[in-house]
mmCIF file of N, CA and C in Angstrom:
data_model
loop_
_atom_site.group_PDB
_atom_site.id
_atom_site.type_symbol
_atom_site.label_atom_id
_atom_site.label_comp_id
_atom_site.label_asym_id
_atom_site.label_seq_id
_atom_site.Cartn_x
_atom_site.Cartn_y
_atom_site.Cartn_z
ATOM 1 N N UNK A 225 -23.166 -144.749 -54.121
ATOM 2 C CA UNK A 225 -22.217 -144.342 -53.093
ATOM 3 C C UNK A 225 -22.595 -142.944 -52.610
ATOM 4 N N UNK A 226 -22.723 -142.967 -51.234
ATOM 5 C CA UNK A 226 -23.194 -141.603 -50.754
ATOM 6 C C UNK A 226 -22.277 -140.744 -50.405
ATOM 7 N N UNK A 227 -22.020 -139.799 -50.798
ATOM 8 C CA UNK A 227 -20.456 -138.692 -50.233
ATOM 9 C C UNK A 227 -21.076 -138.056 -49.352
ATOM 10 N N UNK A 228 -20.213 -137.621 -47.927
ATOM 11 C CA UNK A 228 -20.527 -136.862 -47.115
ATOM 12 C C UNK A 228 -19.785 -135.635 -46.967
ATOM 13 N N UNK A 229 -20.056 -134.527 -47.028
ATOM 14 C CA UNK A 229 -19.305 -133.401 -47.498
ATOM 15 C C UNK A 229 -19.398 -132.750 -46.079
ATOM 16 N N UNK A 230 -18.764 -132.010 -45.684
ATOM 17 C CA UNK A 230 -17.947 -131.174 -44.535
ATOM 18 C C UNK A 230 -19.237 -130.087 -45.034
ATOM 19 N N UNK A 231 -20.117 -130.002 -43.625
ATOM 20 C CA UNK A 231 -21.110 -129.005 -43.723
ATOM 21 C C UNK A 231 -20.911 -127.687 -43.466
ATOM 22 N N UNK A 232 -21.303 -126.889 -43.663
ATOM 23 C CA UNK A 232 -21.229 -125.755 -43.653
ATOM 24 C C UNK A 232 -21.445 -124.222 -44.640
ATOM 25 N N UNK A 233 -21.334 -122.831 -44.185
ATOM 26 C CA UNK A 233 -21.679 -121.972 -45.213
ATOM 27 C C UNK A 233 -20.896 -121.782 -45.945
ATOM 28 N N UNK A 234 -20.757 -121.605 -47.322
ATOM 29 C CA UNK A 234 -19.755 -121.088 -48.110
ATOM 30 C C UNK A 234 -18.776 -121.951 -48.345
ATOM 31 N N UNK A 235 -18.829 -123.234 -48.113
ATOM 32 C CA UNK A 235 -17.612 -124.026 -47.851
ATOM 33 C C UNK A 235 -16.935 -123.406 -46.590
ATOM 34 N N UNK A 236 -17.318 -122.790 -45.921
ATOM 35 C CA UNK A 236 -16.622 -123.245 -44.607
ATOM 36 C C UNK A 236 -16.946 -123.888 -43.675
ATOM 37 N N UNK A 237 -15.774 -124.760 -42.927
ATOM 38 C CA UNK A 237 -15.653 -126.105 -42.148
ATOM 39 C C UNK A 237 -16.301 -125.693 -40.941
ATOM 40 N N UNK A 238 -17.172 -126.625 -40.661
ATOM 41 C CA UNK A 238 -17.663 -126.833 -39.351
ATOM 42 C C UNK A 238 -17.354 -128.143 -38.603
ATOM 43 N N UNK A 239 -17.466 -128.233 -37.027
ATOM 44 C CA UNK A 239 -16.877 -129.670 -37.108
ATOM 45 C C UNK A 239 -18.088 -129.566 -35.301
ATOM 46 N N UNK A 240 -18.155 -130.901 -34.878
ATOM 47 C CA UNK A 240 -18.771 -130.490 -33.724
ATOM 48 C C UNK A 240 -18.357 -131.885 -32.934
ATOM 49 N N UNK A 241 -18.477 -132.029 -31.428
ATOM 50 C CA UNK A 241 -18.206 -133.062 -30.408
ATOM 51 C C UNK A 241 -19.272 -133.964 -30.573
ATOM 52 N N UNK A 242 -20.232 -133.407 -30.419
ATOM 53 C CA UNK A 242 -21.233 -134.566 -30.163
ATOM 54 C C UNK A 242 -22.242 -134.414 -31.376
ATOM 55 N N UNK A 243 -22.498 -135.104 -31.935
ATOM 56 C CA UNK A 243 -23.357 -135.411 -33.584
ATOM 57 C C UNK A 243 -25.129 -134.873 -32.943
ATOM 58 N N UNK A 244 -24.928 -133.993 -33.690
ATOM 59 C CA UNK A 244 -26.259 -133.249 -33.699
ATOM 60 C C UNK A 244 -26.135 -131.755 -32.675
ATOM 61 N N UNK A 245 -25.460 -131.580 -32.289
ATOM 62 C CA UNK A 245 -24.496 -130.215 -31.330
ATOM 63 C C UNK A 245 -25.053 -129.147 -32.462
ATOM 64 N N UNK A 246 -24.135 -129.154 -33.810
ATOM 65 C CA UNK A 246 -24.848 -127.463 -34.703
ATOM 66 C C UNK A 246 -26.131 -127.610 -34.858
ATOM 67 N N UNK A 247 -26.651 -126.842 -35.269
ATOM 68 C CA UNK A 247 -27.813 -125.966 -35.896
ATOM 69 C C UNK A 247 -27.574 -126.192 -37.476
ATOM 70 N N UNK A 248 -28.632 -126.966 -38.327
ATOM 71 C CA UNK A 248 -28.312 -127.146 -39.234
ATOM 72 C C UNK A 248 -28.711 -126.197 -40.746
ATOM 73 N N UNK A 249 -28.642 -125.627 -41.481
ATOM 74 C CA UNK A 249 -28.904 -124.980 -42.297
ATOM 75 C C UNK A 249 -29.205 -123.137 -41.611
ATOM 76 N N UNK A 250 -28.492 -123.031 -40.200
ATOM 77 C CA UNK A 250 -28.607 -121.634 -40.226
ATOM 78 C C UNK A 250 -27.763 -121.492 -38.616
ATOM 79 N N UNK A 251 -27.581 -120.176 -38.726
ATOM 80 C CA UNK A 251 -26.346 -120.226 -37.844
ATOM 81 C C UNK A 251 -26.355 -119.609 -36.389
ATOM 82 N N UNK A 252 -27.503 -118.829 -36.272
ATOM 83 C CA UNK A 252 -28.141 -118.261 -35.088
ATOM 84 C C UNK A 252 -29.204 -118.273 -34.719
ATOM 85 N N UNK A 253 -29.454 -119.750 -34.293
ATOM 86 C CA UNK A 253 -30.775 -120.054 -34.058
ATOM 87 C C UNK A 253 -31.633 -119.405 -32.628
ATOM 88 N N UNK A 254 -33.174 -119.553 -32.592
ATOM 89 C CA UNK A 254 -33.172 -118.669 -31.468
ATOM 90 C C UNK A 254 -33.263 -120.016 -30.511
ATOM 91 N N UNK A 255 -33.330 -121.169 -30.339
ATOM 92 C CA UNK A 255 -32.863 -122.245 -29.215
ATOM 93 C C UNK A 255 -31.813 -123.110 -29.970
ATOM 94 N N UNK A 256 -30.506 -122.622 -29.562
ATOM 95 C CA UNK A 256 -29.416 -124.042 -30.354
ATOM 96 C C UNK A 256 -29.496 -125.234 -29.494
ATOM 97 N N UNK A 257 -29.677 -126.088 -30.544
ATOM 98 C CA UNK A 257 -29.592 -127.794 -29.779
ATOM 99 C C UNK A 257 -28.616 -128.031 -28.498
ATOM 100 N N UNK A 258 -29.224 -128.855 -28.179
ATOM 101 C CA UNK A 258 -28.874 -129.280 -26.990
ATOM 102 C C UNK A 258 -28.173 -128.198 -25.996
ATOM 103 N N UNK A 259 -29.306 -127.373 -26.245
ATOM 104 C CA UNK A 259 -29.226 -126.538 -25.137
ATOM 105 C C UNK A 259 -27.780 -125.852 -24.736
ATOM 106 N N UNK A 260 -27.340 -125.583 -25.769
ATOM 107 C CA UNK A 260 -25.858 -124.492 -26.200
ATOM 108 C C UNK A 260 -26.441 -123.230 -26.215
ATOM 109 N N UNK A 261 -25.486 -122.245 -25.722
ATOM 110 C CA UNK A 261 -25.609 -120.913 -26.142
ATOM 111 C C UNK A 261 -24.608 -120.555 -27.228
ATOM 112 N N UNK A 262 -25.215 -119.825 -28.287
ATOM 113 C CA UNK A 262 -24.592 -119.254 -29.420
ATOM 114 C C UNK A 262 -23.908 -118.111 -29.693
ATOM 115 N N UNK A 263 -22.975 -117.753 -29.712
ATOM 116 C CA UNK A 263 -21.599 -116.500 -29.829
ATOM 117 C C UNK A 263 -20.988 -116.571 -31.004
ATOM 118 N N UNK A 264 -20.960 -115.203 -31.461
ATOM 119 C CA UNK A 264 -20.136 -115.418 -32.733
ATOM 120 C C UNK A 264 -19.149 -114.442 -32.485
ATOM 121 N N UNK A 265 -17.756 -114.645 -32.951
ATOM 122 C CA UNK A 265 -16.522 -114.441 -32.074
ATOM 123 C C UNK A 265 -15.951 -113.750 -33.662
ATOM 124 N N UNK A 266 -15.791 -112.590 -34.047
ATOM 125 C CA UNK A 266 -15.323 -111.792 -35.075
ATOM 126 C C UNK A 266 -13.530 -111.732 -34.952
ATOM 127 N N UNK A 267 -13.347 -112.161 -36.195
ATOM 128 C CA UNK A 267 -11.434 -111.842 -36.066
ATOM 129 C C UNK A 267 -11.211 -110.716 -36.727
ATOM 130 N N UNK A 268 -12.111 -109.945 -37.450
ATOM 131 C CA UNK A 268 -11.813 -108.696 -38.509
ATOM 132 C C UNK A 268 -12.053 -107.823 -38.295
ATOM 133 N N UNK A 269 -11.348 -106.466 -38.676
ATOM 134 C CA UNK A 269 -11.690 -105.235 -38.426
ATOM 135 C C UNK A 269 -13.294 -104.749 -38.710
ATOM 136 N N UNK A 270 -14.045 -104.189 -37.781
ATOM 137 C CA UNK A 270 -15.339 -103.418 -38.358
ATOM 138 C C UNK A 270 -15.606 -102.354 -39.448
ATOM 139 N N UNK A 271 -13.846 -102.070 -40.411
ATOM 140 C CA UNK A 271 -13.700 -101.925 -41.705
ATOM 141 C C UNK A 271 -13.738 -102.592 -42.626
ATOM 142 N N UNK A 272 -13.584 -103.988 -42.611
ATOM 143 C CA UNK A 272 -13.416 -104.457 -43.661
ATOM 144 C C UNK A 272 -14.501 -104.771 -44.668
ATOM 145 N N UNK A 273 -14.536 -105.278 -46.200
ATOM 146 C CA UNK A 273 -15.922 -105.333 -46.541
ATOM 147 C C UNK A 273 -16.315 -106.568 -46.113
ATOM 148 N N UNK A 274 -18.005 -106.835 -46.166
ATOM 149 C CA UNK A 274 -18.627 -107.645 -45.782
ATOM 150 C C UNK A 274 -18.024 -108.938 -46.018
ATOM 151 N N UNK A 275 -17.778 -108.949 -47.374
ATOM 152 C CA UNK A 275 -17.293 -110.450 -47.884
ATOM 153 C C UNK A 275 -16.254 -110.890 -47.650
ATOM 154 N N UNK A 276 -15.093 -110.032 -46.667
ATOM 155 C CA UNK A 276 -13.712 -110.276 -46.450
ATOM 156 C C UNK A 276 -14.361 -110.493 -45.060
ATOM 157 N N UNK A 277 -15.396 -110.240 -44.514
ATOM 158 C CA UNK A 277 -14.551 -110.623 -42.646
ATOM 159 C C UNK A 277 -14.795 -112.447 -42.290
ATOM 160 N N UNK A 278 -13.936 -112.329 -41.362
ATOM 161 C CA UNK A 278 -13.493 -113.327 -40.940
ATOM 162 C C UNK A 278 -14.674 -113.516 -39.461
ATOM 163 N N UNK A 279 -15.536 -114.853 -39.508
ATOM 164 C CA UNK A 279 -16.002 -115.198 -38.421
ATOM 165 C C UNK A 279 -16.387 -116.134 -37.953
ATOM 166 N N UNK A 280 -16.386 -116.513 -36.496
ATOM 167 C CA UNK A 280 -16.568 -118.143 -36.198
ATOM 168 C C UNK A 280 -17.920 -118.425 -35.128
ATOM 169 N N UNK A 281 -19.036 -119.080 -35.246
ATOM 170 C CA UNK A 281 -19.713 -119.498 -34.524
ATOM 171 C C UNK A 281 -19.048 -120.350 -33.378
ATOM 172 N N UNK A 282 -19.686 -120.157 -32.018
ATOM 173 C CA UNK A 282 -19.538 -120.870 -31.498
ATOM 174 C C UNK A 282 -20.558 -121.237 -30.654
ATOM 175 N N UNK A 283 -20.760 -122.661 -30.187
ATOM 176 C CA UNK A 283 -22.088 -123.182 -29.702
ATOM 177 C C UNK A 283 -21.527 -123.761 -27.953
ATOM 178 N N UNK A 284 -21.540 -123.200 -27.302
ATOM 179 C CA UNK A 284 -21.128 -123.323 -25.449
ATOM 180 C C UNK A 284 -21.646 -123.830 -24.715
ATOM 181 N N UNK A 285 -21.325 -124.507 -23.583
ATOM 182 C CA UNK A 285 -22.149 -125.124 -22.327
ATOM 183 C C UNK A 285 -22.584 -123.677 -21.653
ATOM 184 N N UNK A 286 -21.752 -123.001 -21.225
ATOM 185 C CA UNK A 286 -21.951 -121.883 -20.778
ATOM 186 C C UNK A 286 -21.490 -120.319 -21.830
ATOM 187 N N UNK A 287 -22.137 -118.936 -21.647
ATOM 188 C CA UNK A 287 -22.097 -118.021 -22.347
ATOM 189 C C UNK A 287 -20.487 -117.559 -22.062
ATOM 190 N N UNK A 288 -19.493 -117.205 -22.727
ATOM 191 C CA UNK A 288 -18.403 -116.391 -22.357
ATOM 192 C C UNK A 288 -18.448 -115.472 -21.138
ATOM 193 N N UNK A 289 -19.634 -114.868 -20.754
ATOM 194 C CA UNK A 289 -19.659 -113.835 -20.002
ATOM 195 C C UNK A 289 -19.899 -114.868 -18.191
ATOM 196 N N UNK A 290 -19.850 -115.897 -18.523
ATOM 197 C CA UNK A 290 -19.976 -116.815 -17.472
ATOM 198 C C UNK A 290 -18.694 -117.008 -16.525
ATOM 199 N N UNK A 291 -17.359 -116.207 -16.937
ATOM 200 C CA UNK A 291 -16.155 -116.273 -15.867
ATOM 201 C C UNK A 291 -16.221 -115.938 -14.579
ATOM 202 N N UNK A 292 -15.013 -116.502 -14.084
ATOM 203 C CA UNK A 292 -15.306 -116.753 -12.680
ATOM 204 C C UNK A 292 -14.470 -115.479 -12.522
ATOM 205 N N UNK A 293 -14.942 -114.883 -11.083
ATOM 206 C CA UNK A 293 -13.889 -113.492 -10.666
ATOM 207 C C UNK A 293 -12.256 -113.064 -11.032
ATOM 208 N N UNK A 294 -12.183 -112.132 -11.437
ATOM 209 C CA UNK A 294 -11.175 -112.092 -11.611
ATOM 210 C C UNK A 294 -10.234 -111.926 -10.323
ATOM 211 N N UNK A 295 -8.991 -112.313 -10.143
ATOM 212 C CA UNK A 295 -8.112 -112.156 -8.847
ATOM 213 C C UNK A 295 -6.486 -111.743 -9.327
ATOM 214 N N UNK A 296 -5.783 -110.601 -9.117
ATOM 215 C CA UNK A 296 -4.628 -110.538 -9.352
ATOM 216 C C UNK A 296 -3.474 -111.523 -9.452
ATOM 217 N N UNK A 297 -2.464 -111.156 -10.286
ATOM 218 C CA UNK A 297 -1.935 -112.832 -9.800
ATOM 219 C C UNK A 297 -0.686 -111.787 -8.776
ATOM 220 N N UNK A 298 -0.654 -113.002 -7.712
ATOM 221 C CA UNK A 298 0.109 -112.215 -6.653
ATOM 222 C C UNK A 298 1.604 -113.143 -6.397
ATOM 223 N N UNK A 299 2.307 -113.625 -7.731
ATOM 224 C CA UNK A 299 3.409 -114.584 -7.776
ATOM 225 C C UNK A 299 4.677 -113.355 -8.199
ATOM 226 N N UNK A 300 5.282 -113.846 -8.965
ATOM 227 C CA UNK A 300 6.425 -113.167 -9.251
ATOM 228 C C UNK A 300 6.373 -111.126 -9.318
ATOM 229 N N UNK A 301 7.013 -111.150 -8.596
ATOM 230 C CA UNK A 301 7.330 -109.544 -8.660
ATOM 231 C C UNK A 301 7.570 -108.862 -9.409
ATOM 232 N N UNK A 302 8.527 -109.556 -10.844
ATOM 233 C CA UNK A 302 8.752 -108.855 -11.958
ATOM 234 C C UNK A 302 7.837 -108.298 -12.439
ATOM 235 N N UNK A 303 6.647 -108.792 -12.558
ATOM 236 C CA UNK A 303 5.327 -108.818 -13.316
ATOM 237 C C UNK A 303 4.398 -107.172 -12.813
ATOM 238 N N UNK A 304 5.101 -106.718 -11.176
ATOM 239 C CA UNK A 304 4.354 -105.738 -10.901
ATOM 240 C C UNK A 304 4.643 -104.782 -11.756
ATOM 241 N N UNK A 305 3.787 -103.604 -11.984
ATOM 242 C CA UNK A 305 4.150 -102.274 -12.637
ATOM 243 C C UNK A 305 3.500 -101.081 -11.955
ATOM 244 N N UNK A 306 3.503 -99.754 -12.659
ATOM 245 C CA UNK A 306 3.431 -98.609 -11.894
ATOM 246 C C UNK A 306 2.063 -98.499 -11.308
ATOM 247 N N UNK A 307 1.033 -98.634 -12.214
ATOM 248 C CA UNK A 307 0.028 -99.030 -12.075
ATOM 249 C C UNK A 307 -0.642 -99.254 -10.891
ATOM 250 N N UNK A 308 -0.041 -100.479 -10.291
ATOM 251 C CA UNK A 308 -0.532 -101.245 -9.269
ATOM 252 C C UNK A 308 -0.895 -100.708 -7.779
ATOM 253 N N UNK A 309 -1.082 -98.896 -7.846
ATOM 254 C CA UNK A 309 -1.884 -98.576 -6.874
ATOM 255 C C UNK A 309 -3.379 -98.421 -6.958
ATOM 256 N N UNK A 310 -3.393 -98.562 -7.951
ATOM 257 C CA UNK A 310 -5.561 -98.697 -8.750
ATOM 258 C C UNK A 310 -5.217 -99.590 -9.509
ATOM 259 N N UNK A 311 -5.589 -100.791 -9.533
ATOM 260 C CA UNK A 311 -6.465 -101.490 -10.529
ATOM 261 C C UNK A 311 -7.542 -101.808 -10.862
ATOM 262 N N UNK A 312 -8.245 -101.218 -12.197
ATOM 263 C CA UNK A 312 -9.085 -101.399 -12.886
ATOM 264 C C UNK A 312 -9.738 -102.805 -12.736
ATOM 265 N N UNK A 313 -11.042 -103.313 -12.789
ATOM 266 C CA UNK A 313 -11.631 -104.615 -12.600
ATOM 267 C C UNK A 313 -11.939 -104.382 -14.291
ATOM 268 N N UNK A 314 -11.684 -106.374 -14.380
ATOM 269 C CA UNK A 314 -12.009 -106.927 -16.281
ATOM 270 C C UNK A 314 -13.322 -107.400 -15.569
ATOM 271 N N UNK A 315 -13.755 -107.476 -14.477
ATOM 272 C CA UNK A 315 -15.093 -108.282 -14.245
ATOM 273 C C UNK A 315 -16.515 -107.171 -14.913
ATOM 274 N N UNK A 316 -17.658 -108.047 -15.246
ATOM 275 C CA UNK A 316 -18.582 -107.297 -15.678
ATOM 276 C C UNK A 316 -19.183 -106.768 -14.968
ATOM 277 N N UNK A 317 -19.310 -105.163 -15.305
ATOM 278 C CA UNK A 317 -20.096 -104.369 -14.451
ATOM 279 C C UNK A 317 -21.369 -104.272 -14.811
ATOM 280 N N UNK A 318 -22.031 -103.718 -14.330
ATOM 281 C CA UNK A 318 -23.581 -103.201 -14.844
ATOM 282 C C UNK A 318 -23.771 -101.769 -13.862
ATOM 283 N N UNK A 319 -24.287 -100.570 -14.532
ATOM 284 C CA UNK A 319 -24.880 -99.218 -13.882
ATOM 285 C C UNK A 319 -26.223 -99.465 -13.791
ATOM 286 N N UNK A 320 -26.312 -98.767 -12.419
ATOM 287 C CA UNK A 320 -28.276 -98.651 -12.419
ATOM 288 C C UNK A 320 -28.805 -97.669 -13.527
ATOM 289 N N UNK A 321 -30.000 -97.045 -13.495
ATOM 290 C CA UNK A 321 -29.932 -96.258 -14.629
ATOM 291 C C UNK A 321 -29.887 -94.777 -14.075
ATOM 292 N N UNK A 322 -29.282 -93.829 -14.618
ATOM 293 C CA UNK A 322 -29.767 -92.686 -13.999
ATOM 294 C C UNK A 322 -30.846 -91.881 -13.533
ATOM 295 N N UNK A 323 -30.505 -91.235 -12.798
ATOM 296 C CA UNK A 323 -31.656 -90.116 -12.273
ATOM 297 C C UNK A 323 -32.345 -89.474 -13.262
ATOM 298 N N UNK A 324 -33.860 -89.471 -13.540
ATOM 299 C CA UNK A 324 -33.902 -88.808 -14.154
ATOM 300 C C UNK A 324 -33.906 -87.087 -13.595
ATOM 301 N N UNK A 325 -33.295 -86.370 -15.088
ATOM 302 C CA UNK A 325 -33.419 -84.785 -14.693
ATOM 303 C C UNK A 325 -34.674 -84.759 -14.492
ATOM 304 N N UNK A 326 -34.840 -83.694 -13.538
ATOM 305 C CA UNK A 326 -36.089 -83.158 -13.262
ATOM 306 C C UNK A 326 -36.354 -81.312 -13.941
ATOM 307 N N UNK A 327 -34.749 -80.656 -14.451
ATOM 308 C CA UNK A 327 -35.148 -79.687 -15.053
ATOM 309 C C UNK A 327 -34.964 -80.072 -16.685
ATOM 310 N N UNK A 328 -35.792 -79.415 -17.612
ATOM 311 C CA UNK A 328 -35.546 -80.033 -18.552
ATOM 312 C C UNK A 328 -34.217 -79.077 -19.323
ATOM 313 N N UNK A 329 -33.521 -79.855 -20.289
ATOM 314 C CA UNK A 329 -32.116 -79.784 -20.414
ATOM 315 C C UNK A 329 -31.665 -80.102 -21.683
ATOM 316 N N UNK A 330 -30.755 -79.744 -22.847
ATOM 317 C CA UNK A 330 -30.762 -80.086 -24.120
ATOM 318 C C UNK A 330 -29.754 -81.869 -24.014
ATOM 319 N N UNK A 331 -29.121 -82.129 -25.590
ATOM 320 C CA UNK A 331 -28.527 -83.016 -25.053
ATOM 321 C C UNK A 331 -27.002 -83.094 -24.886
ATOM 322 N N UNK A 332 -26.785 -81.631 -25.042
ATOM 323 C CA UNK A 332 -25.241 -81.755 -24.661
ATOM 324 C C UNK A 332 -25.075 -81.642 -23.276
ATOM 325 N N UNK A 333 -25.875 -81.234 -22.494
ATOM 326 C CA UNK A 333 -25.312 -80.439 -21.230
ATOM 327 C C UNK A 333 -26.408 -81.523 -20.364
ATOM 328 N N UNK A 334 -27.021 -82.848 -21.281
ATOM 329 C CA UNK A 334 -27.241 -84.062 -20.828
ATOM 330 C C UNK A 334 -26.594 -85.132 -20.543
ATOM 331 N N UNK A 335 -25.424 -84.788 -21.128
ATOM 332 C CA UNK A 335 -24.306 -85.917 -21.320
ATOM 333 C C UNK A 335 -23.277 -86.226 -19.781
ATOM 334 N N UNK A 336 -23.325 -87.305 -19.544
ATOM 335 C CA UNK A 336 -22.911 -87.932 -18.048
ATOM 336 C C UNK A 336 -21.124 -88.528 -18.821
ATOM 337 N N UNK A 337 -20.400 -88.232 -17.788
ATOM 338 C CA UNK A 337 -19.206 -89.128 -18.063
ATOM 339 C C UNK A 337 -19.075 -90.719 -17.216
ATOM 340 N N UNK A 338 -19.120 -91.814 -18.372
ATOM 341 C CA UNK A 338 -19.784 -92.950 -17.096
ATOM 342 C C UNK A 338 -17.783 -93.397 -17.178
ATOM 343 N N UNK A 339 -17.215 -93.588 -17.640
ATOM 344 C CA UNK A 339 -15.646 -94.269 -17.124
ATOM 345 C C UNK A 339 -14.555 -93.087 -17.867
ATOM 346 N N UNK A 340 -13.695 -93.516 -17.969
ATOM 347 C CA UNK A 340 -12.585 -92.657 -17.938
ATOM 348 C C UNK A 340 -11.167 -93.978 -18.551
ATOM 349 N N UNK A 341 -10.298 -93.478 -19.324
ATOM 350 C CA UNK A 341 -9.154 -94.445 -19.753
ATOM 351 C C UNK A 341 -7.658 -93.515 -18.967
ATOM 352 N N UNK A 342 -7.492 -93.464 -17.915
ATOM 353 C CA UNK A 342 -6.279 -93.078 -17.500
ATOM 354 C C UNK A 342 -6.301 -91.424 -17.297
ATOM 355 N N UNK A 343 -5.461 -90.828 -17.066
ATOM 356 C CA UNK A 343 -5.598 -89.161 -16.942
ATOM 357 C C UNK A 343 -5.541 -88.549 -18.157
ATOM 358 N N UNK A 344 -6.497 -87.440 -18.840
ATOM 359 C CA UNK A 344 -5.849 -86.694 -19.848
ATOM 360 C C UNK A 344 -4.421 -86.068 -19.421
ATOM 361 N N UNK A 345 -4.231 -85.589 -17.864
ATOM 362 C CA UNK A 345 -2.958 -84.567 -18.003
ATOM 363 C C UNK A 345 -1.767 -85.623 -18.653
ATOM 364 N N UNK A 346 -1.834 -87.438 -17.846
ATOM 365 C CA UNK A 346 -0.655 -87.726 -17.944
ATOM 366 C C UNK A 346 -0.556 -88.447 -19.697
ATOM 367 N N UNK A 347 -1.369 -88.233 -20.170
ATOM 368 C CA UNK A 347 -1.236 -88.385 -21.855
ATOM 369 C C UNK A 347 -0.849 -87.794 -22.682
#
C-alpha cells in the first residue's frame, strides 16, 4: 500500500491547481513550471528568529507587481478625508538615475532626498 503524504518543507502543507504547478524538492526555482512566476509573501516581523518566521510561496500567472492602475474610488462621500487635495500614487514608480556630480563631494553632502512621508512641521 502506497501512502501519499502532503508534500512539502518541514511538514508544511502545500497544495496546487493543476498537478505538476510546484517545484518539487526546492522552493525558488530559477524557471518554475509551467511557466509561473515565484513570490514569497512574508507574514513576520524582520525581528523574529529565523525558525519562528512565518512564510508562503507563491507560484502566479502573472508577478504581483502586474496591477492594473490605480483610480480613486469616486462613490460615497463619507469616505473623503482631509487629504484629498494631494494624493499620493500606490502605482509603481521608477527614478532615472541621477546626475552624476561633476565636483567631487563626500557622502553626506551626497545624499539626495528622493520622497518625503507628509510635513515634518505638521507632525
Amino acid at each position: 500500500m502506497k501512502l501519499d503524504y502532503l508534500p512539502g518543507f518541514q511538514n508544511t502543507h502545500c497544495s496546487e491547481a493543476i498537478k505538476g504547478a510546484l517545484p518539487r524538492d526546492q522552493n525558488s526555482p530559477q524557471i518554475a513550471p509551467k511557466g509561473l512566476y515565484a513570490e514569497q509573501f512574508s507574514s513576520s516581523s524582520f525581528t523574529m528568529p529565523r525558525h519562528e518566521n512565518l512564510k508562503s510561496w507563491l507560484y502566479r500567472i502573472l508577478p504581483a507587481a502586474m496591477h492594473s492602475e490605480f483610480k480613486p474610488y469616486q462613490g460615497n462621500k463619507l469616505f473623503k478625508t482631509h487629504q484629498d487635495t494631494f494624493l499620493s500614487t500606490p502605482n509603481q514608480l521608477r527614478w532615472s538615475p541621477f546626475k552624476k556630480n561633476k565636483k567631487q563631494t563626500n557622502f553626506i553632502d551626497g545624499i539626495t532626498t528622493i520622497c518625503e512621508n507628509g510635513s515634518a512641521r505638521v507632525q
